[in-house]
mmCIF file of C-alpha atoms and ligand atoms in Angstrom:
data_model
loop_
_atom_site.group_PDB
_atom_site.id
_atom_site.type_symbol
_atom_site.label_atom_id
_atom_site.label_comp_id
_atom_site.label_asym_id
_atom_site.label_seq_id
_atom_site.Cartn_x
_atom_site.Cartn_y
_atom_site.Cartn_z
ATOM 1 C CA MET A 1 106.341 88.307 125.898
ATOM 2 C CA SER A 2 105.804 89.598 122.467
ATOM 3 C CA LYS A 3 107.839 88.575 119.616
ATOM 4 C CA THR A 4 110.337 90.933 117.951
ATOM 5 C CA ILE A 5 110.233 91.039 114.193
ATOM 6 C CA LEU A 6 113.255 92.489 112.234
ATOM 7 C CA VAL A 7 111.715 94.114 109.116
ATOM 8 C CA THR A 8 114.020 94.785 106.274
ATOM 9 C CA GLY A 9 112.855 97.264 103.862
ATOM 10 C CA GLY A 10 110.081 98.199 106.487
ATOM 11 C CA ALA A 11 109.966 101.914 105.347
ATOM 12 C CA GLY A 12 108.692 100.848 101.727
ATOM 13 C CA PHE A 13 105.278 100.581 100.511
ATOM 14 C CA ILE A 14 104.440 96.973 101.575
ATOM 15 C CA GLY A 15 106.705 97.116 104.597
ATOM 16 C CA THR A 16 105.136 100.211 106.210
ATOM 17 C CA HIS A 17 101.460 98.716 105.883
ATOM 18 C CA THR A 18 102.834 95.435 107.253
ATOM 19 C CA CYS A 19 104.449 97.265 110.266
ATOM 20 C CA ILE A 20 101.067 98.774 111.249
ATOM 21 C CA LYS A 21 99.336 95.209 111.028
ATOM 22 C CA LEU A 22 102.195 93.653 113.150
ATOM 23 C CA ILE A 23 101.889 96.274 115.753
ATOM 24 C CA GLU A 24 98.207 96.032 115.877
ATOM 25 C CA SER A 25 98.809 92.258 116.327
ATOM 26 C CA GLY A 26 100.958 92.669 119.302
ATOM 27 C CA PHE A 27 104.349 92.174 117.720
ATOM 28 C CA ASP A 28 107.311 94.397 118.285
ATOM 29 C CA VAL A 29 109.039 95.588 115.177
ATOM 30 C CA LEU A 30 112.405 96.854 114.368
ATOM 31 C CA VAL A 31 112.900 98.329 110.825
ATOM 32 C CA LEU A 32 116.234 98.085 108.821
ATOM 33 C CA ASP A 33 116.050 100.181 105.669
ATOM 34 C CA ASN A 34 118.647 102.111 103.637
ATOM 35 C CA PHE A 35 115.962 104.534 102.449
ATOM 36 C CA SER A 36 117.049 103.982 98.771
ATOM 37 C CA ASN A 37 113.344 103.881 97.672
ATOM 38 C CA SER A 38 111.678 105.511 100.836
ATOM 39 C CA SER A 39 112.065 107.869 103.517
ATOM 40 C CA PRO A 40 111.679 107.976 107.364
ATOM 41 C CA GLU A 41 108.511 110.028 106.794
ATOM 42 C CA SER A 42 106.563 106.873 106.019
ATOM 43 C CA LEU A 43 107.631 105.548 109.389
ATOM 44 C CA LYS A 44 106.601 108.588 111.195
ATOM 45 C CA ARG A 45 103.217 108.447 109.633
ATOM 46 C CA ALA A 46 102.805 104.800 110.482
ATOM 47 C CA GLU A 47 103.705 105.775 114.121
ATOM 48 C CA SER A 48 100.825 108.381 113.981
ATOM 49 C CA ILE A 49 98.425 105.740 112.792
ATOM 50 C CA THR A 50 99.499 103.044 115.481
ATOM 51 C CA GLY A 51 100.245 105.473 118.263
ATOM 52 C CA HIS A 52 103.350 103.292 118.760
ATOM 53 C CA SER A 53 106.961 104.229 118.067
ATOM 54 C CA ILE A 54 108.590 102.322 115.249
ATOM 55 C CA PRO A 55 112.299 101.950 115.880
ATOM 56 C CA PHE A 56 114.358 101.969 112.808
ATOM 57 C CA ILE A 57 118.194 101.507 111.693
ATOM 58 C CA GLU A 58 119.247 103.239 108.601
ATOM 59 C CA GLY A 59 121.482 100.769 106.999
ATOM 60 C CA ASP A 60 122.034 98.311 104.103
ATOM 61 C CA ILE A 61 121.406 94.440 104.205
ATOM 62 C CA ASN A 62 124.678 94.085 102.576
ATOM 63 C CA ASP A 63 126.313 95.375 105.752
ATOM 64 C CA ALA A 64 127.348 92.280 107.714
ATOM 65 C CA ALA A 65 129.024 93.993 110.589
ATOM 66 C CA LEU A 66 125.717 96.032 111.035
ATOM 67 C CA LEU A 67 123.722 92.991 110.933
ATOM 68 C CA ASP A 68 125.732 91.191 113.419
ATOM 69 C CA GLU A 69 125.367 94.345 115.776
ATOM 70 C CA ILE A 70 121.533 94.313 115.323
ATOM 71 C CA PHE A 71 121.161 90.661 116.172
ATOM 72 C CA ALA A 72 123.591 91.095 119.203
ATOM 73 C CA GLN A 73 121.618 93.974 120.532
ATOM 74 C CA HIS A 74 117.978 92.849 119.844
ATOM 75 C CA ALA A 75 116.359 89.566 120.570
ATOM 76 C CA ILE A 76 114.899 88.934 117.071
ATOM 77 C CA ASP A 77 112.627 86.083 116.645
ATOM 78 C CA VAL A 78 111.778 86.244 112.912
ATOM 79 C CA VAL A 79 112.918 88.346 110.007
ATOM 80 C CA ILE A 80 110.398 89.619 107.461
ATOM 81 C CA HIS A 81 112.646 90.500 104.444
ATOM 82 C CA PHE A 82 111.128 93.077 102.153
ATOM 83 C CA ALA A 83 114.328 94.946 101.287
ATOM 84 C CA GLY A 84 114.877 94.802 97.640
ATOM 85 C CA LEU A 85 114.858 96.673 94.248
ATOM 86 C CA LYS A 86 111.910 96.006 92.254
ATOM 87 C CA SER A 87 111.817 97.636 88.926
ATOM 88 C CA VAL A 88 111.717 95.202 86.007
ATOM 89 C CA GLY A 89 113.077 97.883 83.509
ATOM 90 C CA GLU A 90 115.751 99.072 85.630
ATOM 91 C CA SER A 91 116.953 95.439 86.553
ATOM 92 C CA VAL A 92 117.450 95.029 82.684
ATOM 93 C CA GLN A 93 119.609 98.097 82.624
ATOM 94 C CA GLN A 94 121.616 97.399 85.795
ATOM 95 C CA PRO A 95 121.524 93.617 86.384
ATOM 96 C CA LEU A 96 124.625 93.728 88.568
ATOM 97 C CA ARG A 97 123.007 96.260 90.865
ATOM 98 C CA TYR A 98 119.990 94.074 91.108
ATOM 99 C CA TYR A 99 121.838 90.773 91.795
ATOM 100 C CA HIS A 100 124.092 92.636 94.291
ATOM 101 C CA ASN A 101 121.222 94.215 96.244
ATOM 102 C CA ASN A 102 118.661 91.463 96.079
ATOM 103 C CA VAL A 103 120.685 88.122 95.839
ATOM 104 C CA SER A 104 123.996 89.188 97.664
ATOM 105 C CA GLY A 105 121.932 91.160 100.229
ATOM 106 C CA THR A 106 119.723 88.097 101.135
ATOM 107 C CA LEU A 107 122.983 85.999 101.471
ATOM 108 C CA VAL A 108 124.505 88.444 103.697
ATOM 109 C CA LEU A 109 121.317 88.546 105.721
ATOM 110 C CA CYS A 110 120.952 84.878 105.983
ATOM 111 C CA ASP A 111 124.592 84.492 106.954
ATOM 112 C CA ALA A 112 124.074 86.864 109.791
ATOM 113 C CA MET A 113 120.840 85.256 110.855
ATOM 114 C CA GLN A 114 122.527 81.823 110.955
ATOM 115 C CA ARG A 115 125.396 83.225 113.022
ATOM 116 C CA ALA A 116 122.883 84.594 115.393
ATOM 117 C CA GLY A 117 120.843 81.487 115.524
ATOM 118 C CA VAL A 118 117.810 83.189 114.158
ATOM 119 C CA LYS A 119 116.349 80.949 111.570
ATOM 120 C CA ASN A 120 112.735 82.095 111.025
ATOM 121 C CA LEU A 121 112.238 83.997 107.805
ATOM 122 C CA VAL A 122 109.303 85.335 105.618
ATOM 123 C CA PHE A 123 110.437 86.336 102.262
ATOM 124 C CA SER A 124 108.791 88.649 99.633
ATOM 125 C CA SER A 125 108.630 86.710 96.457
ATOM 126 C CA SER A 126 106.518 87.514 93.604
ATOM 127 C CA ALA A 127 104.089 85.987 91.057
ATOM 128 C CA THR A 128 106.576 86.864 88.334
ATOM 129 C CA VAL A 129 108.366 83.531 89.270
ATOM 130 C CA TYR A 130 105.584 81.849 87.415
ATOM 131 C CA GLY A 131 106.630 83.547 83.998
ATOM 132 C CA ASP A 132 103.825 82.900 81.461
ATOM 133 C CA PRO A 133 101.571 80.317 83.132
ATOM 134 C CA ALA A 134 100.315 77.460 80.984
ATOM 135 C CA SER A 135 96.908 77.688 82.579
ATOM 136 C CA LEU A 136 94.936 79.609 85.152
ATOM 137 C CA PRO A 137 94.520 80.099 88.177
ATOM 138 C CA ILE A 138 97.986 79.614 89.006
ATOM 139 C CA GLY A 139 98.961 77.083 91.920
ATOM 140 C CA GLU A 140 102.235 77.073 93.961
ATOM 141 C CA ASP A 141 103.201 73.819 92.143
ATOM 142 C CA PHE A 142 103.322 75.505 88.773
ATOM 143 C CA PRO A 143 106.636 75.531 87.060
ATOM 144 C CA THR A 144 108.836 78.483 87.805
ATOM 145 C CA SER A 145 110.782 80.678 85.256
ATOM 146 C CA ALA A 146 111.997 84.172 84.925
ATOM 147 C CA ILE A 147 112.673 86.510 81.910
ATOM 148 C CA ASN A 148 114.265 89.404 83.482
ATOM 149 C CA PRO A 149 116.986 89.917 86.141
ATOM 150 C CA TYR A 150 114.424 91.167 88.795
ATOM 151 C CA GLY A 151 112.509 87.955 88.305
ATOM 152 C CA ARG A 152 115.551 85.857 88.309
ATOM 153 C CA SER A 153 116.677 87.478 91.382
ATOM 154 C CA LYS A 154 113.470 86.416 93.272
ATOM 155 C CA LEU A 155 113.711 82.874 91.794
ATOM 156 C CA MET A 156 117.527 82.652 92.752
ATOM 157 C CA ILE A 157 116.593 83.676 96.405
ATOM 158 C CA GLU A 158 113.787 80.990 96.533
ATOM 159 C CA GLU A 159 116.273 78.450 95.386
ATOM 160 C CA LEU A 160 119.095 79.512 97.688
ATOM 161 C CA LEU A 161 116.570 79.425 100.546
ATOM 162 C CA ALA A 162 115.501 75.970 99.699
ATOM 163 C CA ASP A 163 119.082 74.923 99.643
ATOM 164 C CA LEU A 164 119.564 76.517 102.987
ATOM 165 C CA TYR A 165 116.658 74.540 104.509
ATOM 166 C CA ARG A 166 117.900 71.307 102.825
ATOM 167 C CA ALA A 167 121.330 71.829 104.594
ATOM 168 C CA ASP A 168 119.960 72.722 107.918
ATOM 169 C CA PRO A 169 116.285 71.970 108.640
ATOM 170 C CA GLU A 170 116.068 74.275 111.558
ATOM 171 C CA TRP A 171 115.434 76.851 109.086
ATOM 172 C CA ASN A 172 111.836 77.702 108.905
ATOM 173 C CA ILE A 173 110.886 79.766 105.840
ATOM 174 C CA ALA A 174 107.642 81.171 104.151
ATOM 175 C CA LEU A 175 108.038 82.441 100.572
ATOM 176 C CA LEU A 176 105.248 84.790 99.941
ATOM 177 C CA ARG A 177 104.403 85.222 96.226
ATOM 178 C CA TYR A 178 102.611 88.501 95.921
ATOM 179 C CA PHE A 179 100.288 89.067 93.044
ATOM 180 C CA ASN A 180 99.678 92.759 92.350
ATOM 181 C CA PRO A 181 99.674 94.771 95.528
ATOM 182 C CA VAL A 182 97.745 98.094 95.361
ATOM 183 C CA GLY A 183 95.679 100.607 97.433
ATOM 184 C CA ALA A 184 96.757 102.237 100.676
ATOM 185 C CA HIS A 185 95.966 102.524 104.378
ATOM 186 C CA PRO A 186 92.398 103.763 104.646
ATOM 187 C CA SER A 187 93.566 106.839 106.754
ATOM 188 C CA GLY A 188 95.231 108.233 103.472
ATOM 189 C CA LEU A 189 98.319 108.906 105.454
ATOM 190 C CA ILE A 190 100.579 106.177 103.883
ATOM 191 C CA GLY A 191 100.565 104.679 100.458
ATOM 192 C CA GLU A 192 102.702 103.953 97.317
ATOM 193 C CA ASP A 193 105.072 106.764 96.345
ATOM 194 C CA PRO A 194 107.247 105.745 93.275
ATOM 195 C CA ALA A 195 110.137 107.724 92.326
ATOM 196 C CA GLY A 196 109.731 109.198 88.951
ATOM 197 C CA ILE A 197 107.280 107.948 86.300
ATOM 198 C CA PRO A 198 105.388 104.923 87.802
ATOM 199 C CA ASN A 199 105.865 101.754 85.929
ATOM 200 C CA ASN A 200 102.914 100.022 87.590
ATOM 201 C CA LEU A 201 99.335 100.472 86.479
ATOM 202 C CA MET A 202 97.760 101.777 89.613
ATOM 203 C CA PRO A 203 100.066 104.383 90.795
ATOM 204 C CA TYR A 204 100.030 105.567 87.021
ATOM 205 C CA ILE A 205 96.099 105.859 87.175
ATOM 206 C CA ALA A 206 96.329 107.601 90.325
ATOM 207 C CA GLN A 207 98.741 110.179 89.070
ATOM 208 C CA VAL A 208 96.435 110.723 85.818
ATOM 209 C CA ALA A 209 93.527 111.343 88.373
ATOM 210 C CA VAL A 210 95.334 113.910 90.309
ATOM 211 C CA GLY A 211 96.579 115.861 87.237
ATOM 212 C CA ARG A 212 100.483 114.817 87.228
ATOM 213 C CA ARG A 213 100.098 112.798 84.018
ATOM 214 C CA ALA A 214 97.899 113.548 80.807
ATOM 215 C CA HIS A 215 96.577 110.189 80.148
ATOM 216 C CA LEU A 216 97.158 106.330 80.867
ATOM 217 C CA THR A 217 98.832 104.508 78.065
ATOM 218 C CA VAL A 218 97.271 101.044 77.900
ATOM 219 C CA PHE A 219 99.905 98.404 76.907
ATOM 220 C CA GLY A 220 98.203 96.069 74.496
ATOM 221 C CA GLY A 221 94.404 95.982 73.404
ATOM 222 C CA ASP A 222 94.743 92.657 71.511
ATOM 223 C CA TYR A 223 95.333 90.124 74.284
ATOM 224 C CA PRO A 224 93.203 86.941 74.454
ATOM 225 C CA THR A 225 91.104 88.439 77.429
ATOM 226 C CA PRO A 226 87.586 89.634 77.497
ATOM 227 C CA ASP A 227 88.289 93.132 76.658
ATOM 228 C CA GLY A 228 91.750 92.632 74.945
ATOM 229 C CA THR A 229 93.753 94.306 77.917
ATOM 230 C CA GLY A 230 95.932 92.555 80.247
ATOM 231 C CA VAL A 231 94.390 90.679 83.396
ATOM 232 C CA ARG A 232 95.938 90.711 86.824
ATOM 233 C CA ASP A 233 95.236 89.686 90.295
ATOM 234 C CA TYR A 234 95.328 93.054 92.132
ATOM 235 C CA ILE A 235 95.347 92.703 95.958
ATOM 236 C CA HIS A 236 94.809 95.377 98.544
ATOM 237 C CA VAL A 237 98.130 96.146 100.556
ATOM 238 C CA MET A 238 96.326 95.781 103.755
ATOM 239 C CA ASP A 239 95.208 92.273 102.997
ATOM 240 C CA LEU A 240 98.781 91.529 101.931
ATOM 241 C CA ALA A 241 100.068 93.024 105.172
ATOM 242 C CA ALA A 242 97.594 90.798 107.067
ATOM 243 C CA GLY A 243 98.947 87.780 105.109
ATOM 244 C CA HIS A 244 102.336 88.447 106.701
ATOM 245 C CA VAL A 245 100.868 88.310 110.130
ATOM 246 C CA GLN A 246 99.300 84.956 109.273
ATOM 247 C CA ALA A 247 102.630 83.759 107.870
ATOM 248 C CA LEU A 248 104.338 84.426 111.364
ATOM 249 C CA LEU A 249 101.565 82.446 113.032
ATOM 250 C CA TRP A 250 102.231 79.712 110.724
ATOM 251 C CA LEU A 251 106.050 79.799 111.148
ATOM 252 C CA GLU A 252 105.360 79.177 115.020
ATOM 253 C CA HIS A 253 103.710 75.801 114.328
ATOM 254 C CA ARG A 254 105.325 74.425 111.187
ATOM 255 C CA ARG A 255 108.726 73.640 110.203
ATOM 256 C CA GLY A 256 110.207 73.757 106.600
ATOM 257 C CA ILE A 257 110.120 76.063 103.637
ATOM 258 C CA LYS A 258 107.018 76.531 101.675
ATOM 259 C CA ALA A 259 105.694 78.893 98.975
ATOM 260 C CA PHE A 260 102.283 80.570 99.246
ATOM 261 C CA ASN A 261 100.453 82.658 96.689
ATOM 262 C CA LEU A 262 98.934 85.835 98.202
ATOM 263 C CA GLY A 263 96.217 86.970 95.739
ATOM 264 C CA THR A 264 92.546 87.231 95.747
ATOM 265 C CA GLY A 265 91.924 84.754 92.918
ATOM 266 C CA GLN A 266 90.076 87.274 90.801
ATOM 267 C CA GLY A 267 91.421 88.718 87.618
ATOM 268 C CA TYR A 268 90.805 92.290 86.370
ATOM 269 C CA SER A 269 91.718 93.906 83.140
ATOM 270 C CA VAL A 270 93.520 97.279 82.640
ATOM 271 C CA LEU A 271 90.196 98.842 81.586
ATOM 272 C CA ASP A 272 88.243 97.254 84.524
ATOM 273 C CA MET A 273 90.827 99.052 86.901
ATOM 274 C CA LEU A 274 90.568 102.198 85.010
ATOM 275 C CA LYS A 275 86.753 102.216 85.325
ATOM 276 C CA ALA A 276 86.923 101.361 89.055
ATOM 277 C CA PHE A 277 89.274 104.102 89.678
ATOM 278 C CA GLU A 278 86.987 106.601 87.758
ATOM 279 C CA GLN A 279 84.157 105.637 89.955
ATOM 280 C CA ALA A 280 86.353 106.268 93.124
ATOM 281 C CA CYS A 281 87.646 109.685 92.003
ATOM 282 C CA GLY A 282 84.562 110.825 90.143
ATOM 283 C CA LYS A 283 86.434 111.809 87.165
ATOM 284 C CA SER A 284 86.679 110.381 83.684
ATOM 285 C CA LEU A 285 90.303 109.309 83.025
ATOM 286 C CA PRO A 286 91.738 109.588 79.547
ATOM 287 C CA TYR A 287 93.658 106.785 78.082
ATOM 288 C CA GLN A 288 95.229 105.685 74.893
ATOM 289 C CA LEU A 289 95.922 102.232 73.507
ATOM 290 C CA ALA A 290 99.449 101.483 72.651
ATOM 291 C CA GLU A 291 101.619 98.280 71.642
ATOM 292 C CA ARG A 292 101.992 95.570 74.247
ATOM 293 C CA ARG A 293 104.759 96.093 76.803
ATOM 294 C CA PRO A 294 107.647 93.589 76.166
ATOM 295 C CA GLY A 295 107.592 90.722 78.852
ATOM 296 C CA ASP A 296 103.976 91.208 79.835
ATOM 297 C CA VAL A 297 101.770 88.113 80.027
ATOM 298 C CA ALA A 298 98.130 88.161 78.991
ATOM 299 C CA SER A 299 96.542 86.997 82.148
ATOM 300 C CA CYS A 300 97.865 86.160 85.741
ATOM 301 C CA TYR A 301 95.803 85.396 88.761
ATOM 302 C CA ALA A 302 96.386 83.042 91.771
ATOM 303 C CA ASP A 303 94.821 80.109 93.123
ATOM 304 C CA PRO A 304 94.877 81.415 96.717
ATOM 305 C CA GLN A 305 93.482 78.226 98.319
ATOM 306 C CA LEU A 306 96.730 77.043 99.876
ATOM 307 C CA ALA A 307 97.088 80.293 101.850
ATOM 308 C CA ALA A 308 93.336 79.898 103.030
ATOM 309 C CA LYS A 309 93.998 76.263 104.138
ATOM 310 C CA GLU A 310 97.333 76.573 105.871
ATOM 311 C CA LEU A 311 97.769 80.305 106.667
ATOM 312 C CA ASN A 312 93.935 80.734 107.462
ATOM 313 C CA TRP A 313 94.241 83.943 105.283
ATOM 314 C CA ARG A 314 92.108 85.378 102.536
ATOM 315 C CA ALA A 315 91.933 88.584 100.855
ATOM 316 C CA GLU A 316 88.983 90.486 101.908
ATOM 317 C CA LEU A 317 89.011 93.955 100.373
ATOM 318 C CA ASP A 318 87.422 94.500 96.700
ATOM 319 C CA VAL A 319 88.518 96.534 93.891
ATOM 320 C CA GLN A 320 86.428 99.394 95.047
ATOM 321 C CA ALA A 321 88.162 99.654 98.394
ATOM 322 C CA MET A 322 91.670 99.331 96.583
ATOM 323 C CA CYS A 323 90.793 102.272 94.306
ATOM 324 C CA ALA A 324 88.899 104.299 97.094
ATOM 325 C CA ASP A 325 92.132 103.968 99.433
ATOM 326 C CA ALA A 326 94.627 104.687 96.564
ATOM 327 C CA TRP A 327 92.563 107.695 95.678
ATOM 328 C CA ARG A 328 92.477 108.999 99.237
ATOM 329 C CA TRP A 329 96.210 108.681 99.510
ATOM 330 C CA GLN A 330 97.022 110.239 96.226
ATOM 331 C CA SER A 331 94.550 113.098 96.443
ATOM 332 C CA GLU A 332 95.561 114.058 99.893
ATOM 333 C CA ASN A 333 99.365 113.657 99.126
ATOM 334 C CA PRO A 334 99.516 114.714 95.419
ATOM 335 C CA ASP A 335 103.248 114.687 95.517
ATOM 336 C CA GLY A 336 103.756 111.721 97.774
ATOM 337 C CA TYR A 337 105.620 112.033 101.169
HETATM 338 P P1 NAD B 1 109.501 99.409 98.174
HETATM 339 O O1 NAD B 1 110.562 99.867 97.177
HETATM 340 O O2 NAD B 1 108.552 100.405 98.467
HETATM 341 O O3 NAD B 1 110.191 98.762 99.449
HETATM 342 C C1 NAD B 1 111.408 98.246 99.499
HETATM 343 C C2 NAD B 1 112.266 98.884 100.664
HETATM 344 O O4 NAD B 1 113.524 98.312 100.774
HETATM 345 C C3 NAD B 1 112.519 100.401 100.475
HETATM 346 O O5 NAD B 1 112.191 101.166 101.688
HETATM 347 C C4 NAD B 1 113.890 100.439 100.243
HETATM 348 O O6 NAD B 1 114.483 101.580 100.609
HETATM 349 C C5 NAD B 1 114.465 99.280 100.884
HETATM 350 N N1 NAD B 1 115.734 98.720 100.493
HETATM 351 C C6 NAD B 1 116.052 98.378 99.217
HETATM 352 N N2 NAD B 1 117.229 97.776 99.163
HETATM 353 C C7 NAD B 1 117.773 97.772 100.330
HETATM 354 C C8 NAD B 1 119.024 97.387 100.969
HETATM 355 N N3 NAD B 1 120.026 96.786 100.369
HETATM 356 N N4 NAD B 1 119.266 97.456 102.431
HETATM 357 C C9 NAD B 1 118.091 98.026 103.140
HETATM 358 N N5 NAD B 1 116.996 98.495 102.610
HETATM 359 C C10 NAD B 1 116.750 98.329 101.187
HETATM 360 O O7 NAD B 1 108.865 98.189 97.637
HETATM 361 P P2 NAD B 1 107.730 97.316 98.013
HETATM 362 O O8 NAD B 1 106.628 97.502 96.820
HETATM 363 O O9 NAD B 1 107.202 97.716 99.417
HETATM 364 O O10 NAD B 1 108.224 95.898 97.936
HETATM 365 C C11 NAD B 1 108.623 95.103 98.986
HETATM 366 C C12 NAD B 1 109.244 93.824 98.497
HETATM 367 O O11 NAD B 1 108.029 93.094 97.920
HETATM 368 C C13 NAD B 1 110.259 93.828 97.530
HETATM 369 O O12 NAD B 1 111.285 92.759 97.890
HETATM 370 C C14 NAD B 1 109.663 93.513 96.199
HETATM 371 O O13 NAD B 1 110.504 93.008 95.148
HETATM 372 C C15 NAD B 1 108.561 92.605 96.668
HETATM 373 N N6 NAD B 1 107.321 92.536 95.791
HETATM 374 C C16 NAD B 1 106.708 93.773 95.497
HETATM 375 C C17 NAD B 1 105.661 93.804 94.589
HETATM 376 C C18 NAD B 1 104.987 95.080 94.185
HETATM 377 O O14 NAD B 1 104.277 95.134 92.997
HETATM 378 N N7 NAD B 1 104.995 96.255 94.867
HETATM 379 C C19 NAD B 1 105.247 92.624 93.974
HETATM 380 C C20 NAD B 1 105.922 91.540 94.371
HETATM 381 C C21 NAD B 1 106.916 91.517 95.069
HETATM 382 N N1 UDP B 2 99.854 98.565 82.337
HETATM 383 C C1 UDP B 2 99.341 99.485 81.376
HETATM 384 N N2 UDP B 2 99.873 100.817 81.465
HETATM 385 C C2 UDP B 2 100.801 101.092 82.376
HETATM 386 C C3 UDP B 2 101.133 100.204 83.376
HETATM 387 C C4 UDP B 2 100.778 98.985 83.333
HETATM 388 O O1 UDP B 2 98.606 99.168 80.525
HETATM 389 O O2 UDP B 2 101.109 102.312 82.538
HETATM 390 C C5 UDP B 2 99.231 97.192 82.396
HETATM 391 C C6 UDP B 2 100.342 96.149 82.106
HETATM 392 O O3 UDP B 2 100.503 95.978 80.743
HETATM 393 C C7 UDP B 2 99.664 94.884 82.871
HETATM 394 C C8 UDP B 2 98.997 95.611 83.904
HETATM 395 O O4 UDP B 2 98.740 96.841 83.531
HETATM 396 O O5 UDP B 2 98.861 94.323 81.965
HETATM 397 C C9 UDP B 2 99.772 95.454 85.175
HETATM 398 O O6 UDP B 2 100.964 96.055 85.239
HETATM 399 P P1 UDP B 2 101.936 96.369 86.410
HETATM 400 O O7 UDP B 2 103.234 96.909 85.814
HETATM 401 O O8 UDP B 2 101.175 97.242 87.398
HETATM 402 O O9 UDP B 2 102.203 95.019 87.169
HETATM 403 P P2 UDP B 2 102.801 93.630 86.567
HETATM 404 O O10 UDP B 2 101.529 92.746 86.570
HETATM 405 O O11 UDP B 2 103.515 93.856 85.258
HETATM 406 O O12 UDP B 2 103.816 93.366 87.709
#
């Protein structure tokens, strides 16, 4: 019998791509999303890609009664927990909203899981928990720290999940620390659709390419990197989605809590990404150099060996595929969903 996965935040950017990989891998999915940063349209499109219906419940992870009802009515085997707010700047302005949504939401979810006896969890963490790394590439054993409420919410959740496991070793938890997810499904039907002005590099570049923004502002040209601009580990969202399937398989055989880096292990600068995108869209894209963005580190890329060894997972898609797929999505859906 196929396993049923409750996917919180399953209508979002990473969630929809992961639902597709889960369905293609033979899992049944049930999405719980309050659509605070997404819409049911993304799920409709994921349905047309897979040819399967994707059942969803519109609701909040902070709604304990709703969660009890979901666990009572569906035989859930594992929860993949994407639901969360993710804008660093917004988290500085509205810390209580971020802690309430991300941290309290996870507590309410875990409480309901415990009541229902569902103790298998995959959590969306982030490379932001490494703060400013002392060396590169970054291993999972590096010290963790956070400098903004968003990052702190991820760290707090990792720590509360570790406490939960210490108190009850029946819990089985994979903490997936994503590096920089970009790209889109190769169909061009689904992709990243940020509300307002994009904070992140790739959606910003894509909007310059499609004519919605005049130019890219490059934050900092004086970092100690080969071309002076910030270096990151960009990972194709389809590879990231595949990492979640591998984490589910890992949970079947292993007990405990473990953190895994999901990155490619390769660093690319802002200007590298801009050039790769220019090739993908066949246009030259204007940019202006500006001051560093507060809180940014110079370089950040993963040591992905633990995931290779234990999850049997490696990123396979290169920067050309990331840009080509992001451009297909953006050019065919210039205003998003
Ligand atoms: P997203 O905003 O596209 O998806 C998150 C989804 O969760 C949205 O559909 C939103 O409506 C939903 N949601 C938010 N709060 C909710 C709540 N209280 N109850 C129910 N649904 C709720 O973001 P994403 O890029 O797909 O990110 C998914 C997860 O991965 C987040 O937890 C994010 O912090 C984490 N993450 C993302 C990145 C990135 O760069 N995209 C990097 C590292 C970690
Ligand atoms: N960046 C930039 N201009 C932008 C957005 C981002 O120069 O409009 C840079 C940013 O300084 C960093 C890199 O692009 O070096 C990736 O930033 P992003 O916000 O996408 O991800 P982060 O690594 O901060 O989570």
